[in-house]
CSV table of C-alpha atoms in Angstrom, one decimal:
chain,number,residue,atom,x,y,z
A,1,UNK,CA,-51.5,42.6,25.1
A,2,UNK,CA,-52.2,38.9,24.1
A,3,UNK,CA,-51.6,38.5,20.2
A,4,UNK,CA,-55.0,36.9,19.3
A,5,UNK,CA,-55.3,35.7,15.6
A,6,UNK,CA,-58.7,34.6,14.8
A,7,UNK,CA,-59.3,32.8,11.6
A,8,UNK,CA,-62.7,32.4,9.8
A,9,UNK,CA,-64.0,30.1,7.3
A,10,UNK,CA,-67.7,30.2,6.0
A,11,UNK,CA,-69.0,32.5,8.3
A,12,UNK,CA,-71.9,34.5,6.9
A,13,UNK,CA,-70.6,35.7,3.3
A,14,UNK,CA,-66.9,35.2,4.5
A,15,UNK,CA,-65.4,32.3,2.6
A,16,UNK,CA,-62.0,33.0,4.4
A,17,UNK,CA,-59.9,35.5,6.2
A,18,UNK,CA,-58.3,36.3,9.4
A,19,UNK,CA,-57.7,39.1,11.7
A,20,UNK,CA,-55.3,40.2,14.8
A,21,UNK,CA,-56.5,41.8,17.4
A,22,UNK,CA,-54.8,45.1,18.5
A,23,UNK,CA,-55.3,47.9,21.0
A,24,UNK,CA,-57.4,49.5,18.3
A,25,UNK,CA,-59.1,47.4,15.7
A,26,UNK,CA,-60.8,48.7,12.8
A,27,UNK,CA,-63.2,47.0,10.4
A,28,UNK,CA,-64.2,48.6,7.2
A,29,UNK,CA,-66.1,47.5,4.3
A,30,UNK,CA,-69.1,48.1,2.5
A,31,UNK,CA,-72.8,46.7,3.5
A,32,UNK,CA,-73.5,43.0,4.0
A,33,UNK,CA,-69.7,42.0,3.9
A,34,UNK,CA,-69.8,40.2,7.3
A,35,UNK,CA,-68.5,42.8,9.8
A,36,UNK,CA,-71.2,42.2,12.0
A,37,UNK,CA,-70.5,38.6,12.1
A,38,UNK,CA,-67.3,38.8,12.9
A,39,UNK,CA,-68.0,41.7,15.5
A,40,UNK,CA,-70.5,39.0,17.1
A,41,UNK,CA,-68.0,36.1,16.8
A,42,UNK,CA,-65.0,38.2,18.8
A,43,UNK,CA,-67.6,39.2,21.4
A,44,UNK,CA,-68.2,35.4,22.0
A,45,UNK,CA,-64.4,34.8,22.4
A,46,UNK,CA,-63.5,38.1,24.5
A,47,UNK,CA,-66.4,37.7,26.9
A,48,UNK,CA,-65.9,34.1,27.1
A,49,UNK,CA,-69.3,33.0,26.1
A,50,UNK,CA,-68.5,29.6,25.2
A,51,UNK,CA,-68.0,26.2,27.3
A,52,UNK,CA,-64.8,24.4,27.2
A,53,UNK,CA,-63.6,21.5,29.3
A,54,UNK,CA,-60.0,20.4,29.0
A,55,UNK,CA,-58.9,16.8,29.1
A,56,UNK,CA,-56.2,17.5,31.6
A,57,UNK,CA,-58.2,19.3,34.1
A,58,UNK,CA,-60.2,16.0,34.3
A,59,UNK,CA,-56.9,14.3,35.3
A,60,UNK,CA,-56.3,17.2,37.6
A,61,UNK,CA,-59.7,16.8,39.2
A,62,UNK,CA,-59.5,12.9,39.5
A,63,UNK,CA,-56.0,13.3,41.7
A,64,UNK,CA,-57.8,16.4,43.6
A,65,UNK,CA,-60.6,14.2,44.4
A,66,UNK,CA,-58.2,11.5,46.2
A,67,UNK,CA,-55.8,13.9,47.8
A,68,UNK,CA,-58.0,17.2,48.3
A,69,UNK,CA,-54.5,19.4,47.9
A,70,UNK,CA,-52.6,19.5,44.8
A,71,UNK,CA,-49.8,21.7,43.8
A,72,UNK,CA,-48.9,22.0,40.4
A,73,UNK,CA,-46.3,24.0,38.0
A,74,UNK,CA,-48.4,26.5,36.5
A,75,UNK,CA,-46.3,26.7,33.2
A,76,UNK,CA,-46.1,23.2,32.8
A,77,UNK,CA,-49.7,22.9,33.4
A,78,UNK,CA,-50.6,25.5,30.7
A,79,UNK,CA,-47.7,24.9,28.3
A,80,UNK,CA,-47.7,21.2,28.2
A,81,UNK,CA,-51.3,21.2,27.3
A,82,UNK,CA,-51.4,24.3,25.2
A,83,UNK,CA,-52.7,22.2,22.1
A,84,UNK,CA,-55.6,21.0,24.2
A,85,UNK,CA,-56.5,24.2,25.5
A,86,UNK,CA,-56.7,25.7,21.6
A,87,UNK,CA,-58.7,22.7,20.5
A,88,UNK,CA,-61.4,22.8,23.6
A,89,UNK,CA,-61.7,26.8,23.0
A,90,UNK,CA,-61.8,26.6,19.1
A,91,UNK,CA,-64.7,23.8,19.7
A,92,UNK,CA,-66.6,25.8,22.3
A,93,UNK,CA,-66.8,28.8,20.1
A,94,UNK,CA,-67.8,27.0,17.1
A,95,UNK,CA,-70.5,25.3,19.0
A,96,UNK,CA,-71.7,28.2,20.7
A,97,UNK,CA,-72.5,30.2,17.2
A,98,UNK,CA,-76.1,29.1,16.9
A,99,UNK,CA,-76.9,30.4,20.4
A,100,UNK,CA,-74.6,33.7,19.7
A,101,UNK,CA,-76.9,34.6,16.6
A,102,UNK,CA,-79.9,33.4,18.1
A,103,UNK,CA,-80.4,30.7,14.9
A,104,UNK,CA,-80.6,27.1,14.3
A,105,UNK,CA,-77.5,24.9,14.8
A,106,UNK,CA,-77.5,23.8,10.9
A,107,UNK,CA,-77.0,27.7,10.0
A,108,UNK,CA,-73.3,27.3,10.9
A,109,UNK,CA,-72.6,23.6,10.1
A,110,UNK,CA,-69.9,24.7,7.4
A,111,UNK,CA,-68.5,27.5,9.8
A,112,UNK,CA,-64.9,27.1,11.3
A,113,UNK,CA,-63.4,29.8,13.8
A,114,UNK,CA,-60.1,29.1,14.8
A,115,UNK,CA,-57.5,30.8,17.0
A,116,UNK,CA,-54.0,31.4,17.5
A,117,UNK,CA,-52.6,32.5,20.9
A,118,UNK,CA,-49.0,34.1,22.1
A,119,UNK,CA,-48.1,30.9,24.2
A,120,UNK,CA,-45.1,32.9,25.3
A,121,UNK,CA,-47.0,36.0,26.6
A,122,UNK,CA,-49.6,33.8,28.1
A,123,UNK,CA,-46.8,31.7,30.3
A,124,UNK,CA,-45.3,35.1,31.2
A,125,UNK,CA,-48.4,36.5,32.1
A,126,UNK,CA,-49.8,34.0,34.2
A,127,UNK,CA,-46.4,33.6,36.1
A,128,UNK,CA,-46.3,37.3,36.9
A,129,UNK,CA,-49.9,37.8,38.3
A,130,UNK,CA,-51.7,36.2,41.1
A,131,UNK,CA,-54.2,33.5,40.6
A,132,UNK,CA,-56.6,33.8,43.3
A,133,UNK,CA,-60.0,32.1,43.1
A,134,UNK,CA,-62.6,30.5,46.0
A,135,UNK,CA,-65.6,29.0,44.7
A,136,UNK,CA,-68.7,28.7,47.2
A,137,UNK,CA,-72.2,27.1,47.4
A,138,UNK,CA,-73.5,30.3,48.9
A,139,UNK,CA,-72.6,33.9,49.8
A,140,UNK,CA,-71.2,32.5,52.9
A,141,UNK,CA,-67.4,32.5,53.1
A,142,UNK,CA,-67.7,29.3,55.0
A,143,UNK,CA,-69.1,27.6,52.2
A,144,UNK,CA,-66.7,27.6,49.8
A,145,UNK,CA,-65.7,23.9,48.0
A,146,UNK,CA,-63.0,25.2,45.7
A,147,UNK,CA,-59.8,27.2,46.1
A,148,UNK,CA,-57.0,28.1,43.9
A,149,UNK,CA,-54.0,30.0,45.1
A,150,UNK,CA,-51.2,31.2,42.9
A,151,UNK,CA,-48.9,34.1,44.5
A,152,UNK,CA,-47.2,36.9,42.4
A,153,UNK,CA,-44.3,36.3,40.5
A,154,UNK,CA,-44.6,32.5,41.5
A,155,UNK,CA,-45.1,29.2,39.3
A,156,UNK,CA,-46.6,26.9,41.6
A,157,UNK,CA,-50.4,27.1,42.0
A,158,UNK,CA,-52.3,25.2,44.8
A,159,UNK,CA,-55.8,23.7,44.2
A,160,UNK,CA,-57.8,22.5,47.3
A,161,UNK,CA,-61.4,20.8,47.6
A,162,UNK,CA,-63.5,19.9,50.5
A,163,UNK,CA,-64.4,16.6,50.0
A,164,UNK,CA,-67.4,17.0,52.4
A,165,UNK,CA,-69.4,18.9,49.9
A,166,UNK,CA,-69.8,16.1,47.8
A,167,UNK,CA,-69.4,18.6,44.4
A,168,UNK,CA,-69.7,16.3,41.1
A,169,UNK,CA,-66.4,16.0,39.4
A,170,UNK,CA,-67.8,17.3,36.4
A,171,UNK,CA,-68.8,20.5,37.7
A,172,UNK,CA,-65.1,20.8,39.4
A,173,UNK,CA,-63.9,20.2,35.7
A,174,UNK,CA,-65.8,22.9,34.4
A,175,UNK,CA,-65.2,25.6,37.1
A,176,UNK,CA,-61.4,24.9,36.8
A,177,UNK,CA,-61.6,25.0,33.1
A,178,UNK,CA,-63.4,28.3,32.9
A,179,UNK,CA,-61.0,29.5,35.4
A,180,UNK,CA,-58.1,28.6,33.2
A,181,UNK,CA,-59.7,30.4,30.0
A,182,UNK,CA,-60.5,33.5,32.2
A,183,UNK,CA,-56.7,33.4,33.0
A,184,UNK,CA,-55.4,33.1,29.7
A,185,UNK,CA,-57.3,35.9,28.5
A,186,UNK,CA,-56.7,38.3,31.4
A,187,UNK,CA,-54.0,40.9,30.7
A,188,UNK,CA,-54.0,43.2,33.7
A,189,UNK,CA,-54.9,40.9,36.7
A,190,UNK,CA,-56.6,38.1,37.6
A,191,UNK,CA,-60.2,39.5,37.0
A,192,UNK,CA,-62.3,38.3,34.2
A,193,UNK,CA,-62.0,41.2,31.6
A,194,UNK,CA,-65.4,43.1,30.6
A,195,UNK,CA,-66.5,43.2,27.1
A,196,UNK,CA,-69.4,46.0,26.0
A,197,UNK,CA,-70.6,45.8,22.6
A,198,UNK,CA,-72.8,48.5,21.4
A,199,UNK,CA,-74.8,47.5,18.4
A,200,UNK,CA,-75.9,49.3,15.3
A,201,UNK,CA,-79.3,48.8,16.5
A,202,UNK,CA,-78.8,50.9,19.9
A,203,UNK,CA,-80.9,54.1,18.9
A,204,UNK,CA,-84.2,51.8,18.8
A,205,UNK,CA,-83.1,49.7,21.4
A,206,UNK,CA,-82.5,52.5,23.8
A,207,UNK,CA,-86.5,53.9,23.2
A,208,UNK,CA,-88.0,50.5,23.2
A,209,UNK,CA,-86.2,48.2,25.8
A,210,UNK,CA,-89.0,48.4,28.2
A,211,UNK,CA,-91.6,47.3,25.7
A,212,UNK,CA,-89.5,44.5,24.4
A,213,UNK,CA,-88.6,43.2,27.6
A,214,UNK,CA,-92.6,43.4,28.9
A,215,UNK,CA,-94.0,41.7,25.6
A,216,UNK,CA,-92.5,38.5,26.4
A,217,UNK,CA,-93.6,38.8,30.1
A,218,UNK,CA,-97.3,39.4,28.9
A,219,UNK,CA,-97.2,36.5,26.9
A,220,UNK,CA,-96.3,34.2,29.8
A,221,UNK,CA,-98.8,35.9,31.7
A,222,UNK,CA,-101.7,35.6,29.3
A,223,UNK,CA,-100.8,31.8,28.5
A,224,UNK,CA,-101.2,31.1,32.6
A,225,UNK,CA,-104.4,33.5,32.4
A,226,UNK,CA,-106.1,31.7,29.1
A,227,UNK,CA,-105.2,28.1,30.0
A,228,UNK,CA,-102.8,28.0,26.9
A,229,UNK,CA,-99.9,25.6,27.2
A,230,UNK,CA,-97.1,27.6,28.9
A,231,UNK,CA,-94.4,25.6,27.1
A,232,UNK,CA,-95.7,26.4,23.7
A,233,UNK,CA,-95.7,30.0,24.4
A,234,UNK,CA,-91.9,29.4,25.9
A,235,UNK,CA,-90.8,27.8,22.7
A,236,UNK,CA,-92.2,30.4,20.4
A,237,UNK,CA,-90.0,32.9,22.7
A,238,UNK,CA,-87.0,30.9,22.5
A,239,UNK,CA,-87.5,30.2,18.8
A,240,UNK,CA,-87.9,34.5,18.5
A,241,UNK,CA,-84.8,34.9,20.7
A,242,UNK,CA,-82.5,37.8,19.7
A,243,UNK,CA,-78.8,37.6,19.0
A,244,UNK,CA,-76.8,37.4,22.5
A,245,UNK,CA,-75.0,40.8,21.7
A,246,UNK,CA,-78.7,42.3,21.3
A,247,UNK,CA,-80.0,40.3,24.3
A,248,UNK,CA,-77.2,41.5,26.6
A,249,UNK,CA,-77.6,45.2,25.4
A,250,UNK,CA,-81.2,45.1,26.6
A,251,UNK,CA,-80.4,43.5,29.6
A,252,UNK,CA,-77.8,46.5,30.5
A,253,UNK,CA,-80.7,48.6,29.5
A,254,UNK,CA,-82.9,46.9,31.9
A,255,UNK,CA,-80.3,47.5,34.9
A,256,UNK,CA,-79.7,51.0,34.4
A,257,UNK,CA,-81.0,51.9,37.9
A,258,UNK,CA,-78.2,49.5,39.8
A,259,UNK,CA,-75.5,50.2,37.4
A,260,UNK,CA,-75.7,54.2,37.8
A,261,UNK,CA,-74.8,53.6,41.5
A,262,UNK,CA,-71.1,52.6,40.2
A,263,UNK,CA,-68.4,55.3,39.3
A,264,UNK,CA,-65.8,54.4,36.6
A,265,UNK,CA,-62.6,56.0,36.0
A,266,UNK,CA,-63.4,57.4,32.7
A,267,UNK,CA,-65.7,60.3,33.6
A,268,UNK,CA,-63.6,62.9,31.5
A,269,UNK,CA,-64.1,61.2,28.5
A,270,UNK,CA,-67.9,61.0,29.2
A,271,UNK,CA,-67.6,64.7,29.7
A,272,UNK,CA,-65.9,65.5,26.6
A,273,UNK,CA,-69.0,63.6,24.5
A,274,UNK,CA,-71.5,65.7,26.7
A,275,UNK,CA,-69.7,69.1,26.2
A,276,UNK,CA,-68.4,68.8,22.6
A,277,UNK,CA,-71.0,66.5,20.9
A,278,UNK,CA,-74.5,66.2,22.4
A,279,UNK,CA,-74.3,69.6,24.4
A,280,UNK,CA,-76.0,68.2,27.6
A,281,UNK,CA,-76.2,65.1,30.1
A,282,UNK,CA,-78.4,62.4,30.7
A,283,UNK,CA,-80.3,61.1,33.9
A,284,UNK,CA,-82.0,58.0,34.8
A,285,UNK,CA,-85.3,58.7,37.1
A,286,UNK,CA,-86.2,55.8,39.8
A,287,UNK,CA,-88.3,53.9,37.1
A,288,UNK,CA,-85.3,53.4,34.8
A,289,UNK,CA,-86.5,56.1,32.6
A,290,UNK,CA,-83.7,57.7,30.2
A,291,UNK,CA,-84.0,61.7,30.2
A,292,UNK,CA,-81.7,64.0,28.7
A,293,UNK,CA,-80.9,67.9,30.0
A,294,UNK,CA,-79.7,70.1,27.4
A,295,UNK,CA,-77.1,72.6,28.7
A,296,UNK,CA,-78.7,76.2,29.3
A,297,UNK,CA,-82.4,74.7,29.5
A,298,UNK,CA,-82.5,75.7,33.5
A,299,UNK,CA,-82.4,71.8,34.0
A,300,UNK,CA,-85.4,70.9,31.9
A,301,UNK,CA,-85.8,67.3,31.5
A,302,UNK,CA,-86.6,65.8,28.0
A,303,UNK,CA,-87.8,62.2,27.6
A,304,UNK,CA,-85.2,60.2,25.3
A,305,UNK,CA,-87.8,60.1,22.5
A,306,UNK,CA,-88.3,63.9,22.2
A,307,UNK,CA,-84.2,64.3,21.8
A,308,UNK,CA,-82.2,64.1,18.5
A,309,UNK,CA,-80.9,61.2,17.0
A,310,UNK,CA,-77.2,61.9,18.1
A,311,UNK,CA,-78.4,62.1,21.9
A,312,UNK,CA,-80.3,58.7,21.4
A,313,UNK,CA,-77.4,56.8,19.9
A,314,UNK,CA,-74.7,58.1,22.3
A,315,UNK,CA,-76.7,57.3,25.3
A,316,UNK,CA,-75.1,53.9,25.8
A,317,UNK,CA,-71.5,55.2,25.3
A,318,UNK,CA,-71.7,58.1,27.6
A,319,UNK,CA,-73.3,55.8,30.4
A,320,UNK,CA,-70.8,53.0,29.9
A,321,UNK,CA,-67.9,55.6,30.3
A,322,UNK,CA,-69.5,57.0,33.7
A,323,UNK,CA,-70.3,54.0,35.3
A,324,UNK,CA,-68.6,50.7,33.9
A,325,UNK,CA,-65.7,51.1,31.9
A,326,UNK,CA,-62.3,50.0,33.5
A,327,UNK,CA,-58.9,49.4,32.3
A,328,UNK,CA,-58.4,45.9,30.1
A,329,UNK,CA,-61.8,46.1,28.9
A,330,UNK,CA,-63.0,45.6,25.4
A,331,UNK,CA,-65.1,48.3,24.1
A,332,UNK,CA,-67.0,47.4,20.8
A,333,UNK,CA,-69.0,49.6,18.6
A,334,UNK,CA,-70.8,48.7,15.1
A,335,UNK,CA,-70.8,51.8,13.0
A,336,UNK,CA,-70.0,54.8,15.7
A,337,UNK,CA,-70.7,57.3,13.0
A,338,UNK,CA,-74.4,56.7,13.2
A,339,UNK,CA,-76.5,60.2,13.1
A,340,UNK,CA,-73.2,62.1,13.8
A,341,UNK,CA,-72.3,65.3,11.6
A,342,UNK,CA,-68.8,64.9,10.3
A,343,UNK,CA,-67.3,67.1,13.0
A,344,UNK,CA,-68.8,65.1,15.6
A,345,UNK,CA,-67.4,61.7,14.1
A,346,UNK,CA,-64.0,63.4,14.4
A,347,UNK,CA,-64.7,64.4,17.9
A,348,UNK,CA,-65.7,60.6,18.8
A,349,UNK,CA,-62.6,59.6,17.1
A,350,UNK,CA,-60.7,61.6,19.4
A,351,UNK,CA,-62.4,60.1,22.4
A,352,UNK,CA,-61.8,56.6,21.3
A,353,UNK,CA,-58.3,57.4,20.8
A,354,UNK,CA,-57.9,58.7,24.5
A,355,UNK,CA,-59.8,55.5,25.5
A,356,UNK,CA,-57.3,53.2,23.9
A,357,UNK,CA,-54.3,55.2,25.3
A,358,UNK,CA,-55.8,54.9,28.9
A,359,UNK,CA,-56.0,51.0,28.7
A,360,UNK,CA,-59.4,50.4,27.1
A,361,UNK,CA,-59.1,48.3,24.0
A,362,UNK,CA,-61.6,49.2,21.3
A,363,UNK,CA,-63.2,47.4,18.1
A,364,UNK,CA,-65.2,48.9,16.0
A,365,UNK,CA,-66.8,48.8,12.4
A,366,UNK,CA,-67.4,51.4,10.2
A,367,UNK,CA,-68.1,52.9,6.8
A,368,UNK,CA,-67.3,56.4,7.4
A,369,UNK,CA,-64.3,58.1,5.6
A,370,UNK,CA,-64.4,61.1,7.8
A,371,UNK,CA,-64.1,58.6,11.0
A,372,UNK,CA,-60.8,57.0,9.1
A,373,UNK,CA,-59.6,60.1,8.3
A,374,UNK,CA,-59.4,61.8,12.1
A,375,UNK,CA,-57.8,58.5,12.9
A,376,UNK,CA,-55.1,58.8,10.3
A,377,UNK,CA,-54.5,62.4,11.6
A,378,UNK,CA,-54.1,61.2,15.2
A,379,UNK,CA,-51.8,58.6,13.7
A,380,UNK,CA,-49.7,60.9,11.7
A,381,UNK,CA,-49.5,63.6,14.7
A,382,UNK,CA,-47.9,60.5,17.0
A,383,UNK,CA,-44.5,61.1,15.5
A,384,UNK,CA,-42.1,64.1,15.8
A,385,UNK,CA,-41.7,66.4,13.1
A,386,UNK,CA,-40.6,70.2,12.8
A,387,UNK,CA,-44.1,71.8,12.7
A,388,UNK,CA,-46.0,69.0,14.9
A,389,UNK,CA,-46.8,71.3,17.9
A,390,UNK,CA,-47.8,74.3,15.5
A,391,UNK,CA,-50.2,72.1,13.8
A,392,UNK,CA,-51.5,70.3,17.0
A,393,UNK,CA,-52.4,73.6,18.5
A,394,UNK,CA,-53.9,74.9,15.6
A,395,UNK,CA,-56.4,72.4,15.0
A,396,UNK,CA,-56.9,71.7,18.7
A,397,UNK,CA,-55.5,68.3,19.3
A,398,UNK,CA,-54.6,67.3,22.7
A,399,UNK,CA,-52.0,65.0,24.4
A,400,UNK,CA,-53.3,61.9,24.7
A,401,UNK,CA,-55.2,61.6,21.6
A,402,UNK,CA,-52.4,60.4,19.3
A,403,UNK,CA,-52.3,56.9,18.0
A,404,UNK,CA,-49.0,55.0,17.5
A,405,UNK,CA,-49.3,53.1,14.7
A,406,UNK,CA,-48.2,49.8,16.1
A,407,UNK,CA,-51.3,49.8,18.2
A,408,UNK,CA,-54.0,50.2,15.4
A,409,UNK,CA,-55.0,47.5,13.2
A,410,UNK,CA,-57.4,48.0,10.3
A,411,UNK,CA,-59.0,45.3,8.1
A,412,UNK,CA,-61.2,45.6,4.7
A,413,UNK,CA,-64.0,43.1,4.1
A,414,UNK,CA,-64.4,43.0,0.7
A,415,UNK,CA,-65.1,40.0,-2.2
A,416,UNK,CA,-65.8,37.6,0.8
A,417,UNK,CA,-62.5,37.9,2.5
A,418,UNK,CA,-61.0,40.0,5.0
A,419,UNK,CA,-57.6,41.8,4.1
A,420,UNK,CA,-55.4,43.8,6.5
A,421,UNK,CA,-55.1,47.3,5.4
A,422,UNK,CA,-51.5,48.9,5.5
A,423,UNK,CA,-50.8,51.4,8.7
A,424,UNK,CA,-48.4,53.8,7.3
A,425,UNK,CA,-46.9,56.4,10.1
A,426,UNK,CA,-46.7,58.8,7.5
A,427,UNK,CA,-50.3,58.5,6.0
A,428,UNK,CA,-52.1,56.4,8.5
A,429,UNK,CA,-54.6,53.7,7.3
A,430,UNK,CA,-54.3,53.2,3.6
A,431,UNK,CA,-58.0,53.2,3.1
A,432,UNK,CA,-58.3,52.5,-0.6
A,433,UNK,CA,-61.9,51.6,-0.4
A,434,UNK,CA,-63.0,55.0,0.8
A,435,UNK,CA,-60.4,56.9,-1.8
A,436,UNK,CA,-62.0,55.0,-4.7
A,437,UNK,CA,-65.5,55.8,-3.8
A,438,UNK,CA,-64.5,59.6,-3.4
A,439,UNK,CA,-62.5,59.8,-6.5
A,440,UNK,CA,-65.5,58.3,-8.5
A,441,UNK,CA,-67.7,60.4,-6.8
A,442,UNK,CA,-65.5,63.5,-7.9
A,443,UNK,CA,-65.3,62.1,-11.3
A,444,UNK,CA,-68.9,61.8,-11.9
A,445,UNK,CA,-69.4,65.3,-10.6
A,446,UNK,CA,-67.1,66.7,-12.5
A,447,UNK,CA,-68.3,65.1,-15.7
A,448,UNK,CA,-71.7,66.0,-15.1
A,449,UNK,CA,-70.9,69.6,-14.4
A,450,UNK,CA,-68.6,70.2,-17.4
A,451,UNK,CA,-71.1,68.4,-19.5
A,452,UNK,CA,-74.0,70.9,-18.5
A,453,UNK,CA,-71.6,73.8,-18.8
A,454,UNK,CA,-70.8,72.8,-22.1
A,455,UNK,CA,-74.6,72.4,-23.1
A,456,UNK,CA,-75.4,76.0,-21.9
A,457,UNK,CA,-72.3,77.6,-23.6
A,458,UNK,CA,-73.8,76.0,-26.8
A,459,UNK,CA,-77.2,77.4,-26.2
A,460,UNK,CA,-75.7,81.1,-25.4
A,461,UNK,CA,-74.0,80.7,-28.7
């Protein structure tokens, strides 16, 4: 995968820190240490939520407007302009932060996010994979105005425009720049990768998404009806906007009826959660309402608000696995352990390990020592030792759940910094932060117990 190093300066409470994305990236730390800030920033990067217009593309468009067909060596085009690409992507992400978090621009005037990308991997990847894109003014094939063609295992890329369409140069620059960004971050094919973020607020959003959407619609309706200035109401709505990952999640919930028509290749992982964690399955009715059907309930449907917190919080993950997930995706989960018993936290860790081993990259934040310890078991079981098979069978571990240490990265958010945590093949993630808390708890429990026993013994004497 593309080695992506991200550096953060003055992001929320984080003064300075950096991390490198891996197939499985874990963010650990206490409350209010900046994990969600980083999670949202990574979402903007991976989902390409920023604008970047490259200087060399402006020159390309200028030449293209004169000749209509131009051929370039893709390695030279990207390699020679790598500095400009990084600079513009970095600037685009930093400019986008206020919109990403739904706040005023001065909140991030001190913030700086920078990138380092593996240029050798990028050049090899874009050479090996085809790049085919045709942009049209409508759904009609005949209305195309920009065509990009690069065959597989070829270094030549051909740009073609139709000058009879009168497309502004600025728009062409934006479109080609956007295509190049997608190409750089694509690992498996020329398609734009999907990035699906499940926020910590998911339980409430799963219940109230329709109300949240209808409130804004009613505000606009009443503004028109009661002769209130609609622009003032619209300004109030904009000023009270949600962070983009939350808005995107609400949009996902509002589109369930369309999404449920699709089928993904990850049904088995969804079924594992249904069977081993929630003991039932979800159903979406024609109005987009969510219901739960417990197993052994004679198909009796329960509205989501009438179910356990576990059923509420796991809906979006199961639905994503059933209908949206595809190889090359980034699945991001804020606090996957929410509302889960320790046994189910372990089960969920196994599901996520299976996803990683089947092409879905995972980024998550967690406070849970149970979750981390189960990941450690999966890392330790990935190596060969005499009793490995016996232990796997005894504790019910399945093939495809084991995690090679080199595909896992873990970071500790502490003291306004981000520190890389050691991954040891013999121990897993060295999570000193959890060990310290557990040791302190054990020490205090022992002190309290023995002190009370001493006093009881004295009383008996």
